[in-house]
Amino acid sequence: DILQDNSRVRNWAYGAPTPGAPNSVAATLPALGPIWLNEVQTETLVGPADGAGDRDPWVELFNNGTTPINLAGFFLADNYSSNLTQWAFPAGATIAPGEYKVVWADGEPGESTASEWHTSFRLDYGGTVALVRVLSGQPEIVDYLTFPVPGANVSYGDFPDAQAVFRSRLFHPTAGSTNLGHTVPLLINEWLARNTIGLRDPADSQLDDWLEIYNGGTSPIDLGNYYMTDDVASPRKYRIPNNGQYVVPPRGFLLAWADDTPTQNAAGRDLHVRFRLGGNSGYIGLVAPDGQTVIDQITYGLQTNDVSQGRYSDGASQIYYTLRPTPGSMNTIAGVNTPPQFPVIPQQFAVPGQRLLVTIRASDPDQVSLAYALVSGPSTVEVNPSNGLLRWIVPTNQPPGDYFITIKATDNAGRTDTTSFTISIRSAVTISTLAPPPVIQTITAPAGQATFTIATTPGHTYRVSYTDELGSTAPWIPLDQDFVAAGPYASISDFVTTPRRFYRVYLVE
C-alpha cells in the first residue's frame, strides 16, 4: 500500500514480478498506529528493577503519534515464525501519545499488575523480539528487533526514537524515556593514572600512564585530526596526527600513552599524547577535529596504584574500578562473567575451487578456552570447534553469489556470542581482473567534518570526488590524490563549509 509507511515490515510481501506495472501484491491496508519497538536491555548490574526488585530483561514500546493506541489484539513474541501470539497485552491496555512503555520480558507473568506488565517468555542475552497484531484472524508482524548481545549495562534500540533503520547498541540505557545515542561512537573506555608494576610503554620501557579509546560502532574510525586533552579549558591541547596510523577498529580499542612525549609517535607504535594523568584526580577529553565538539569526556577522582578505572561493559555509562587492568582489550570486573565477543568480520571473497581459510576468534577475558560452532552456512563449510578457524574448500561447481555465514562462540559458563558475515563467490575471471565495487558505509558529520568509511580491497586504487550540486553540468572535483587500499576499510575525512556536499568513490583499475 503506497499510502502506508514503507519502513514497516507489514507493508511488504512476496509477489510475482511485474516490471513496469503495479506490484502484484499491492493492496489497501488498514492504517496502523505509530507504535514501535524502541529499546531492549537484557543484562544490567545497576539499571531499573521491576516491582519484585529484579533487574530482568525489558523491552520498551514507543508511541510517537498524537493519539492513544489501544493494544487490544497486540502481542509480543521472542520469534518471527513459530508462535507469534506468544504473549497478549492485558485487557484494556493502551499506550498514550508520546509514551515510552516498559514491558518486563522476564517469563514471570504472575508479577504483572495494572501498571507493570510481565511477559510469559524471557529474552535471552541476544535474540529477537516481535510486536504482532492479529488482523482478520491472522497474526502480522508490526515491528521486529533482532539484537546482538549488547553487554552488561548496555541496551539496543533506535536512535533517534522510532527510527527502525538506525538501530545500534546504546551505551546509556534509558528505560521509559527518549533514547540517547552517539553520532560518533568513540568513548574513553579505561585509564590507569598510577602505573607502578603494570604494562610498560614499548617505546622506552617506562611505567607510564595510559588510556584506552573504544569504538562502539560497526565501522573503523580514524582518529586523525581529533584532539585529546586533560584540561577542560584547553580542548585543543593535543592534536592526533592525521597519518592513518591511529584507526580504532569496530568494537575495538586504541591504546594511548599519557606520557607527555608525543615525539615517540612513529609507525607501528601506540599513540603518545602531550599530557600525563593526575593520580589524585583528573579530566580526559576527546574532541572532534573542529576543536570544540566534545565526543567523550571523563572526570575522575583519587586513583589507586595499578588499579585501572573504566566502563563496564565496554562503552557503557557505568564506571568501575578493576583490579586487573586490560589495556587494549575487553574490560572485566570481579564477580561478573563477561560473555565472549567477536570482532566485526569483513566480507570475504573466493572463487570456485579455492581453499578459503578465515581465522575467526572471539575475545573473552574470563575464559581459557571457547567452543566454536557453525550455526548456518553452506554444508561444505567447516569450523574448528577449538580455535574458530573456518575452512571452505569451495566446490568447483559452486554457483557465484553471496553466502551468509553465522558462527557461535560459547564460554565455560554457557555465555555465547554470534557473528555473521558474507562470503562472496565470484567467477575466476571476475575476481582475478576486477575488485568488487567500493561501498560507502558509515557516514558522520560532527561540526562540519564529513567522515565516511569505504569498504575496499587491499592493493587496489581508489579515487574520491565531490560536488556541491547535482546536475549534468556540475563538475566532480577530486577530493585528494588517488590512494591504494591497505586493508578492507579506508576512512575519508573532509571539512565542509557549504550547506551540502555529495561524494563519489571510484575503483581505479
Coordinates of C-alpha atoms in Angstrom, one line a residue:
D1 CA 0.0 0.0 0.0
I2 CA 1.8 3.1 -1.2
L3 CA -0.1 5.2 1.3
Q4 CA 1.5 3.4 4.3
D5 CA 4.9 3.7 5.9
N6 CA 7.3 1.7 3.7
S7 CA 9.7 1.2 6.7
R8 CA 7.0 -1.1 8.1
V9 CA 7.7 -4.8 7.5
R10 CA 3.9 -5.4 7.3
N11 CA 3.8 -3.3 4.1
W12 CA 6.0 -5.8 2.1
A13 CA 5.1 -9.1 0.7
Y14 CA 6.4 -11.6 -1.9
G15 CA 4.7 -11.5 -5.3
A16 CA 5.1 -12.3 -9.0
P17 CA 7.5 -10.0 -10.8
T18 CA 5.7 -7.1 -12.6
P19 CA 8.4 -4.8 -14.1
G20 CA 6.8 -1.6 -15.4
A21 CA 3.4 -2.4 -13.9
P22 CA 1.8 -2.2 -10.5
N23 CA 3.0 -4.7 -7.9
S24 CA 1.0 -7.9 -7.9
V25 CA 0.7 -7.8 -4.1
A26 CA -0.4 -4.2 -4.0
A27 CA -3.4 -3.7 -1.7
T28 CA -5.2 -1.3 0.6
L29 CA -4.1 -1.9 4.1
P30 CA -5.8 -0.6 7.3
A31 CA -3.9 2.2 9.0
L32 CA -1.6 1.3 11.7
G33 CA -0.8 3.5 14.7
P34 CA 2.8 4.8 15.1
I35 CA 3.9 2.2 17.7
W36 CA 7.5 0.9 17.7
L37 CA 9.8 -1.4 19.5
N38 CA 12.2 1.3 20.7
E39 CA 14.8 -0.3 23.0
V40 CA 15.7 -3.5 24.7
Q41 CA 18.0 -4.4 27.5
T42 CA 18.8 -8.0 28.6
E43 CA 21.5 -7.5 31.3
T44 CA 22.2 -4.8 33.8
L45 CA 24.0 -4.6 37.1
V46 CA 22.7 -1.1 38.1
G47 CA 19.7 -0.4 35.9
P48 CA 16.0 -0.3 36.7
A49 CA 14.4 -3.1 38.8
D50 CA 10.8 -4.4 38.5
G51 CA 8.3 -4.3 41.3
A52 CA 9.8 -7.5 42.7
G53 CA 13.2 -5.9 42.9
D54 CA 14.6 -7.9 40.0
R55 CA 16.8 -6.5 37.3
D56 CA 15.3 -8.6 34.5
P57 CA 15.3 -8.1 30.7
W58 CA 12.9 -5.4 29.4
V59 CA 11.6 -4.1 26.1
E60 CA 10.4 -0.6 25.5
L61 CA 7.5 0.4 23.2
F62 CA 7.1 4.0 21.9
N63 CA 4.0 5.8 20.6
N64 CA 5.3 8.7 18.5
G65 CA 1.8 9.7 17.5
T66 CA -0.6 12.2 18.8
T67 CA -3.4 9.9 19.9
P68 CA -3.6 6.9 22.3
I69 CA -3.2 3.4 20.8
N70 CA -5.4 0.6 22.0
L71 CA -3.3 -2.6 22.4
A72 CA -6.2 -5.0 22.2
G73 CA -5.2 -7.6 19.7
F74 CA -1.5 -6.9 20.0
F75 CA 1.1 -9.4 21.1
L76 CA 4.8 -9.8 21.9
A77 CA 6.9 -12.8 20.8
D78 CA 10.5 -13.9 21.0
N79 CA 10.5 -15.2 17.5
Y80 CA 9.3 -14.4 14.0
S81 CA 7.5 -17.5 12.9
S82 CA 6.6 -20.3 15.3
N83 CA 4.4 -18.6 17.9
L84 CA 3.6 -15.0 17.0
T85 CA 0.8 -14.7 19.6
Q86 CA 3.1 -15.8 22.4
W87 CA 2.1 -13.1 25.0
A88 CA -1.0 -10.9 24.7
F89 CA -1.2 -7.4 26.2
P90 CA -3.6 -7.2 29.2
A91 CA -7.2 -6.3 28.6
G92 CA -7.7 -2.6 28.3
A93 CA -4.0 -1.9 27.7
T94 CA -3.2 1.4 25.9
I95 CA -0.1 3.4 25.2
A96 CA -0.5 7.2 25.4
P97 CA 0.8 9.6 22.8
G98 CA 4.5 10.2 23.3
E99 CA 4.6 7.4 25.9
Y100 CA 7.6 5.1 26.4
K101 CA 6.2 1.9 27.9
V102 CA 8.5 -0.6 29.5
V103 CA 7.4 -4.3 29.4
W104 CA 9.4 -6.8 31.5
A105 CA 10.4 -9.7 29.3
D106 CA 11.3 -12.0 32.2
G107 CA 9.0 -15.0 31.9
E108 CA 7.2 -14.1 35.1
P109 CA 3.6 -13.1 34.0
G110 CA 2.4 -13.7 37.6
E111 CA 4.2 -10.5 38.6
S112 CA 2.0 -8.4 36.3
T113 CA -0.1 -5.6 37.7
A114 CA -2.3 -3.0 36.2
S115 CA 0.7 -0.7 35.6
E116 CA 3.5 -3.2 35.3
W117 CA 3.4 -5.9 32.6
H118 CA 5.5 -9.1 32.5
T119 CA 5.7 -11.4 29.5
S120 CA 5.3 -15.2 29.6
F121 CA 8.8 -15.6 27.9
R122 CA 12.2 -14.4 29.0
L123 CA 14.5 -12.8 26.5
D124 CA 18.0 -14.3 26.0
Y125 CA 21.1 -12.1 26.2
G126 CA 20.8 -11.7 22.4
G127 CA 18.0 -12.7 20.2
T128 CA 14.7 -11.4 18.7
V129 CA 11.5 -9.8 19.8
A130 CA 8.4 -9.1 17.6
L131 CA 5.5 -6.8 18.1
V132 CA 2.5 -8.5 16.5
R133 CA -1.1 -7.6 15.7
V134 CA -3.9 -10.0 14.7
L135 CA -5.7 -8.8 11.6
S136 CA -8.6 -10.7 10.1
G137 CA -7.7 -13.7 12.2
Q138 CA -4.1 -13.8 11.0
P139 CA -1.0 -12.5 13.0
E140 CA 1.1 -9.9 11.3
I141 CA 4.4 -8.6 12.5
V142 CA 4.1 -4.8 13.1
D143 CA 7.7 -4.3 14.2
Y144 CA 10.6 -6.5 14.9
L145 CA 14.0 -6.2 16.5
T146 CA 17.0 -8.5 16.2
F147 CA 19.6 -7.7 18.8
P148 CA 23.1 -9.0 19.3
V149 CA 24.4 -9.5 22.8
P150 CA 24.7 -5.8 23.9
G151 CA 26.7 -6.4 27.0
A152 CA 26.0 -5.6 30.7
N153 CA 24.7 -2.1 31.3
V154 CA 24.2 -1.5 27.5
S155 CA 20.9 -1.6 25.6
Y156 CA 20.0 -1.9 21.9
G157 CA 17.5 0.2 20.0
D158 CA 16.5 3.1 17.9
F159 CA 18.4 6.4 17.7
P160 CA 16.7 8.7 17.1
D161 CA 13.5 7.3 18.6
A162 CA 11.1 5.4 16.3
Q163 CA 13.7 5.2 13.5
A164 CA 13.9 1.4 12.9
V165 CA 16.5 1.8 10.2
F166 CA 19.0 3.3 12.7
R167 CA 19.4 0.6 15.4
S168 CA 22.5 0.1 17.4
R169 CA 23.9 -0.5 20.8
L170 CA 23.0 2.3 23.2
F171 CA 25.6 2.9 25.9
H172 CA 23.3 5.0 28.1
P173 CA 20.1 2.9 28.6
T174 CA 17.0 5.0 29.1
A175 CA 14.1 2.7 30.1
G176 CA 10.9 4.7 29.8
S177 CA 12.4 7.8 28.2
T178 CA 13.9 9.1 25.0
N179 CA 16.9 7.2 23.7
L180 CA 20.4 8.6 23.9
G181 CA 22.9 7.6 21.2
H182 CA 26.3 8.5 19.9
T183 CA 26.7 10.1 16.4
V184 CA 30.4 9.3 16.7
P185 CA 30.6 6.1 18.9
L186 CA 34.1 6.8 20.4
L187 CA 34.4 6.5 24.2
I188 CA 37.2 6.9 26.7
N189 CA 36.9 3.3 28.0
E190 CA 39.7 2.7 30.6
W191 CA 42.6 4.6 32.1
L192 CA 45.4 3.9 34.6
A193 CA 46.9 7.0 36.3
R194 CA 49.2 5.3 38.7
N195 CA 51.2 2.6 36.9
T196 CA 54.0 1.1 39.2
I197 CA 54.2 -2.6 38.2
G198 CA 51.9 -2.9 35.2
L199 CA 52.4 -2.6 31.4
R200 CA 55.5 -0.8 30.2
D201 CA 55.5 1.6 27.3
P202 CA 57.2 -0.3 24.5
A203 CA 58.7 2.9 23.1
D204 CA 61.0 3.5 26.2
S205 CA 60.1 0.7 28.6
Q206 CA 58.8 3.2 31.2
L207 CA 55.8 2.6 33.5
D208 CA 53.7 5.4 32.0
D209 CA 50.1 6.4 32.4
W210 CA 47.8 5.1 29.7
L211 CA 44.2 5.4 28.5
E212 CA 42.1 3.5 26.1
I213 CA 39.7 4.6 23.3
Y214 CA 36.8 2.3 22.4
N215 CA 34.9 2.3 19.1
G216 CA 31.4 1.0 19.8
G217 CA 30.3 1.2 16.2
T218 CA 30.5 -1.3 13.3
S219 CA 33.0 0.5 11.1
P220 CA 36.6 1.7 11.8
I221 CA 37.1 5.3 12.8
D222 CA 40.3 7.2 12.1
L223 CA 41.3 9.5 15.0
G224 CA 43.5 11.7 12.7
N225 CA 42.9 15.4 13.5
Y226 CA 40.9 14.6 16.6
Y227 CA 42.1 16.3 19.8
M228 CA 42.8 14.9 23.3
T229 CA 43.2 16.9 26.4
D230 CA 43.5 16.7 30.2
D231 CA 42.2 20.3 30.6
V232 CA 38.5 21.1 30.1
A233 CA 39.5 24.7 29.4
S234 CA 42.0 23.7 26.7
P235 CA 40.2 21.3 24.3
R236 CA 42.9 21.5 21.6
K237 CA 45.8 20.5 23.8
Y238 CA 47.0 17.7 21.6
R239 CA 46.0 17.0 18.0
I240 CA 46.3 13.4 16.9
P241 CA 48.4 13.0 13.8
N242 CA 46.4 12.5 10.6
N243 CA 48.6 9.8 9.1
G244 CA 46.3 6.8 9.0
Q245 CA 48.1 5.1 11.9
Y246 CA 45.5 5.7 14.6
V247 CA 42.4 3.9 13.4
V248 CA 40.1 2.4 16.0
P249 CA 38.6 -0.9 14.6
P250 CA 34.9 -1.6 15.0
R251 CA 34.2 -2.8 18.5
G252 CA 37.9 -2.5 19.1
F253 CA 40.4 -0.4 21.1
L254 CA 43.2 2.1 20.7
L255 CA 45.8 2.4 23.5
A256 CA 47.3 5.8 24.1
W257 CA 50.2 6.5 26.5
A258 CA 49.7 9.7 28.6
D259 CA 53.4 10.3 29.0
D260 CA 53.8 13.8 27.6
T261 CA 56.2 12.6 24.9
P262 CA 54.4 12.8 21.5
T263 CA 57.8 12.7 19.9
Q264 CA 57.7 8.9 20.5
N265 CA 54.9 8.6 17.9
A266 CA 56.1 6.5 15.0
A267 CA 54.9 3.9 12.6
G268 CA 54.0 0.7 14.4
R269 CA 53.8 2.3 17.8
D270 CA 50.9 3.2 20.1
L271 CA 49.7 6.7 20.3
H272 CA 51.5 9.1 22.7
V273 CA 49.7 12.3 23.9
R274 CA 51.0 15.6 25.2
F275 CA 49.9 15.2 28.8
R276 CA 50.0 12.9 31.8
L277 CA 47.2 11.7 34.0
G278 CA 46.8 13.1 37.5
G279 CA 46.9 10.4 40.3
N280 CA 44.7 12.3 42.7
S281 CA 42.1 13.4 40.3
G282 CA 41.8 14.4 36.6
Y283 CA 40.0 15.0 33.4
I284 CA 40.3 13.3 30.0
G285 CA 38.6 14.7 26.9
L286 CA 38.3 13.5 23.3
V287 CA 37.3 16.4 21.0
A288 CA 36.2 16.4 17.3
P289 CA 38.5 17.9 14.6
D290 CA 36.7 21.2 14.9
G291 CA 38.4 21.6 18.3
Q292 CA 35.1 22.4 20.0
T293 CA 32.7 19.4 19.9
V294 CA 33.3 17.1 22.8
I295 CA 33.0 13.5 21.6
D296 CA 33.5 12.0 25.1
Q297 CA 34.9 13.2 28.5
I298 CA 35.7 11.7 31.9
T299 CA 36.3 13.4 35.2
Y300 CA 37.8 11.0 37.8
G301 CA 38.8 11.2 41.5
L302 CA 41.6 9.6 43.6
Q303 CA 43.3 6.7 41.9
T304 CA 45.0 3.6 43.3
N305 CA 48.3 2.2 42.3
D306 CA 48.0 -0.3 39.4
V307 CA 44.2 -0.3 39.6
S308 CA 42.5 1.0 36.5
Q309 CA 39.1 2.6 36.2
G310 CA 36.8 2.1 33.2
R311 CA 33.4 1.3 31.7
Y312 CA 31.7 -2.0 32.1
S313 CA 30.8 -3.4 29.8
D314 CA 32.9 -1.7 27.1
G315 CA 31.4 1.7 26.3
A316 CA 28.7 1.6 29.0
S317 CA 28.0 4.7 31.0
Q318 CA 28.7 2.9 34.3
I319 CA 32.3 3.2 35.5
Y320 CA 34.0 0.7 37.9
Y321 CA 37.4 0.1 39.4
T322 CA 39.0 -3.0 38.1
L323 CA 41.8 -4.9 39.9
R324 CA 43.0 -6.4 36.6
P325 CA 43.7 -3.7 34.0
T326 CA 43.0 -4.7 30.4
P327 CA 44.7 -2.1 28.2
G328 CA 43.7 -2.6 24.5
S329 CA 41.2 -5.4 25.3
M330 CA 37.7 -6.0 26.8
N331 CA 37.0 -4.7 30.3
T332 CA 36.1 -7.0 33.1
I333 CA 35.1 -6.7 36.7
A334 CA 35.3 -9.1 39.6
G335 CA 32.4 -11.5 40.1
V336 CA 30.7 -10.9 36.8
N337 CA 31.1 -13.3 33.8
T338 CA 31.8 -11.4 30.7
P339 CA 30.5 -13.1 27.6
P340 CA 32.7 -13.8 24.6
Q341 CA 32.8 -11.1 21.9
F342 CA 33.6 -11.5 18.2
P343 CA 35.2 -8.8 16.2
V344 CA 33.4 -7.4 13.1
I345 CA 34.3 -9.8 10.3
P346 CA 34.5 -8.1 6.9
Q347 CA 33.1 -9.7 3.7
Q348 CA 35.3 -12.4 2.3
F349 CA 35.8 -13.3 -1.4
A350 CA 36.7 -16.6 -3.1
V351 CA 36.4 -18.4 -6.4
P352 CA 35.2 -21.9 -7.2
G353 CA 37.9 -24.5 -6.3
Q354 CA 39.6 -22.2 -3.8
R355 CA 40.6 -23.4 -0.3
L356 CA 39.4 -20.5 1.8
L357 CA 40.7 -20.1 5.4
V358 CA 39.4 -17.4 7.7
T359 CA 40.5 -17.1 11.4
I360 CA 37.5 -16.1 13.5
R361 CA 38.3 -15.8 17.2
A362 CA 36.2 -14.3 19.9
S363 CA 37.7 -12.5 22.9
D364 CA 36.8 -13.4 26.5
P365 CA 38.8 -12.1 29.4
D366 CA 37.3 -14.7 31.8
Q367 CA 37.9 -17.9 29.9
V368 CA 40.8 -20.0 29.0
S369 CA 39.1 -21.7 26.0
L370 CA 36.0 -21.2 23.9
A371 CA 33.9 -23.7 21.9
Y372 CA 33.0 -22.6 18.3
A373 CA 30.2 -23.9 16.1
L374 CA 28.8 -23.2 12.7
V375 CA 25.2 -22.0 13.1
S376 CA 24.3 -21.5 9.4
G377 CA 26.1 -21.6 6.0
P378 CA 26.8 -24.0 3.1
S379 CA 27.1 -27.6 4.2
T380 CA 30.7 -27.8 3.0
V381 CA 31.9 -25.0 5.3
E382 CA 33.8 -26.3 8.4
V383 CA 34.6 -24.5 11.6
N384 CA 37.3 -25.8 14.0
P385 CA 35.5 -26.1 17.4
S386 CA 38.6 -25.2 19.4
N387 CA 40.1 -22.3 17.6
G388 CA 37.4 -20.9 15.3
L389 CA 39.3 -21.4 12.1
L390 CA 36.8 -21.5 9.2
R391 CA 37.7 -23.7 6.2
W392 CA 35.8 -23.9 3.0
I393 CA 37.1 -25.9 0.1
V394 CA 34.8 -24.2 -2.4
P395 CA 33.3 -26.8 -4.8
T396 CA 34.3 -26.2 -8.4
N397 CA 30.7 -26.1 -9.4
Q398 CA 29.7 -23.6 -6.6
P399 CA 27.3 -21.0 -8.2
P400 CA 28.5 -17.4 -7.9
G401 CA 26.7 -15.4 -5.2
D402 CA 26.8 -14.3 -1.6
Y403 CA 26.7 -16.9 1.1
F404 CA 25.7 -15.9 4.6
I405 CA 27.7 -17.4 7.5
T406 CA 26.9 -17.4 11.2
I407 CA 29.2 -18.7 13.9
K408 CA 28.7 -19.0 17.6
A409 CA 31.3 -19.0 20.4
T410 CA 30.4 -20.4 23.9
D411 CA 32.4 -20.0 27.1
N412 CA 32.7 -22.3 30.1
A413 CA 29.7 -20.7 31.8
G414 CA 27.4 -21.1 28.7
R415 CA 27.5 -17.5 27.7
T416 CA 27.6 -17.0 23.9
D417 CA 28.1 -14.6 21.1
T418 CA 27.4 -14.9 17.4
T419 CA 28.8 -13.2 14.4
S420 CA 27.6 -13.2 10.8
F421 CA 29.3 -12.2 7.6
T422 CA 29.2 -12.9 3.9
I423 CA 31.4 -15.0 1.7
S424 CA 31.1 -13.8 -1.9
I425 CA 31.8 -16.3 -4.6
R426 CA 32.9 -14.7 -7.8
S427 CA 33.8 -16.3 -11.1
A428 CA 37.6 -16.8 -11.6
V429 CA 37.7 -14.3 -14.4
T430 CA 35.9 -11.6 -12.4
I431 CA 37.9 -11.9 -9.2
S432 CA 41.2 -12.0 -11.0
T433 CA 40.7 -8.9 -13.0
L434 CA 38.4 -6.6 -11.0
A435 CA 37.9 -5.9 -7.4
P436 CA 34.3 -5.6 -6.1
P437 CA 33.0 -2.0 -6.3
P438 CA 33.7 0.2 -3.3
V439 CA 30.9 0.6 -0.8
I440 CA 30.4 3.8 1.2
Q441 CA 29.5 2.7 4.7
T442 CA 29.2 4.7 8.0
I443 CA 28.8 8.5 7.4
T444 CA 29.1 11.1 10.2
A445 CA 29.4 14.9 10.1
P446 CA 30.2 16.3 13.5
A447 CA 30.7 20.1 13.4
G448 CA 31.4 20.4 9.7
Q449 CA 33.7 17.5 9.3
A450 CA 32.3 14.8 7.0
T451 CA 33.8 11.4 7.7
F452 CA 32.8 8.2 5.9
T453 CA 34.2 4.7 5.7
I454 CA 34.7 2.8 2.4
A455 CA 34.8 -1.0 2.0
T456 CA 37.9 -1.6 -0.1
T457 CA 40.0 -4.4 -1.5
P458 CA 43.7 -4.3 -0.3
G459 CA 46.1 -3.5 -3.1
H460 CA 43.6 -1.7 -5.4
T461 CA 43.5 2.0 -6.1
Y462 CA 40.6 4.3 -5.3
R463 CA 39.6 7.9 -6.1
V464 CA 37.2 10.1 -4.2
S465 CA 35.5 13.1 -5.9
Y466 CA 32.9 15.6 -4.7
T467 CA 30.5 18.2 -5.9
D468 CA 28.3 20.7 -4.1
E469 CA 25.4 20.5 -6.7
L470 CA 24.0 17.5 -8.6
G471 CA 23.3 18.1 -12.2
S472 CA 24.6 17.3 -15.7
T473 CA 26.9 20.4 -15.7
A474 CA 28.1 20.2 -12.1
P475 CA 31.8 19.3 -12.1
W476 CA 33.1 16.5 -9.9
I477 CA 36.3 17.6 -8.2
P478 CA 39.0 15.1 -6.8
L479 CA 39.0 15.3 -3.0
D480 CA 42.6 14.3 -2.9
Q481 CA 45.1 12.1 -4.7
D482 CA 44.2 8.5 -5.6
F483 CA 45.2 6.1 -2.9
V484 CA 46.0 2.4 -2.6
A485 CA 43.9 0.5 0.0
A486 CA 46.0 -1.2 2.7
G487 CA 43.1 -3.1 4.3
P488 CA 39.4 -3.9 4.0
Y489 CA 38.4 -0.4 5.0
A490 CA 39.5 3.2 4.4
S491 CA 38.4 6.2 6.3
I492 CA 37.9 9.5 4.4
S493 CA 37.5 13.0 6.0
D494 CA 36.6 16.3 4.5
F495 CA 36.0 19.7 6.1
V496 CA 32.8 21.1 4.6
T497 CA 31.8 24.8 4.6
T498 CA 28.9 24.5 2.1
P499 CA 25.3 23.7 3.0
R500 CA 25.6 20.3 1.3
R501 CA 28.1 18.1 -0.5
F502 CA 27.9 14.9 -2.5
Y503 CA 30.7 12.3 -2.8
R504 CA 31.6 9.6 -5.3
V505 CA 34.1 6.8 -4.9
Y506 CA 35.7 5.1 -7.9
L507 CA 37.7 1.9 -8.2
V508 CA 40.6 2.8 -10.5
E509 CA 41.7 -0.2 -12.4

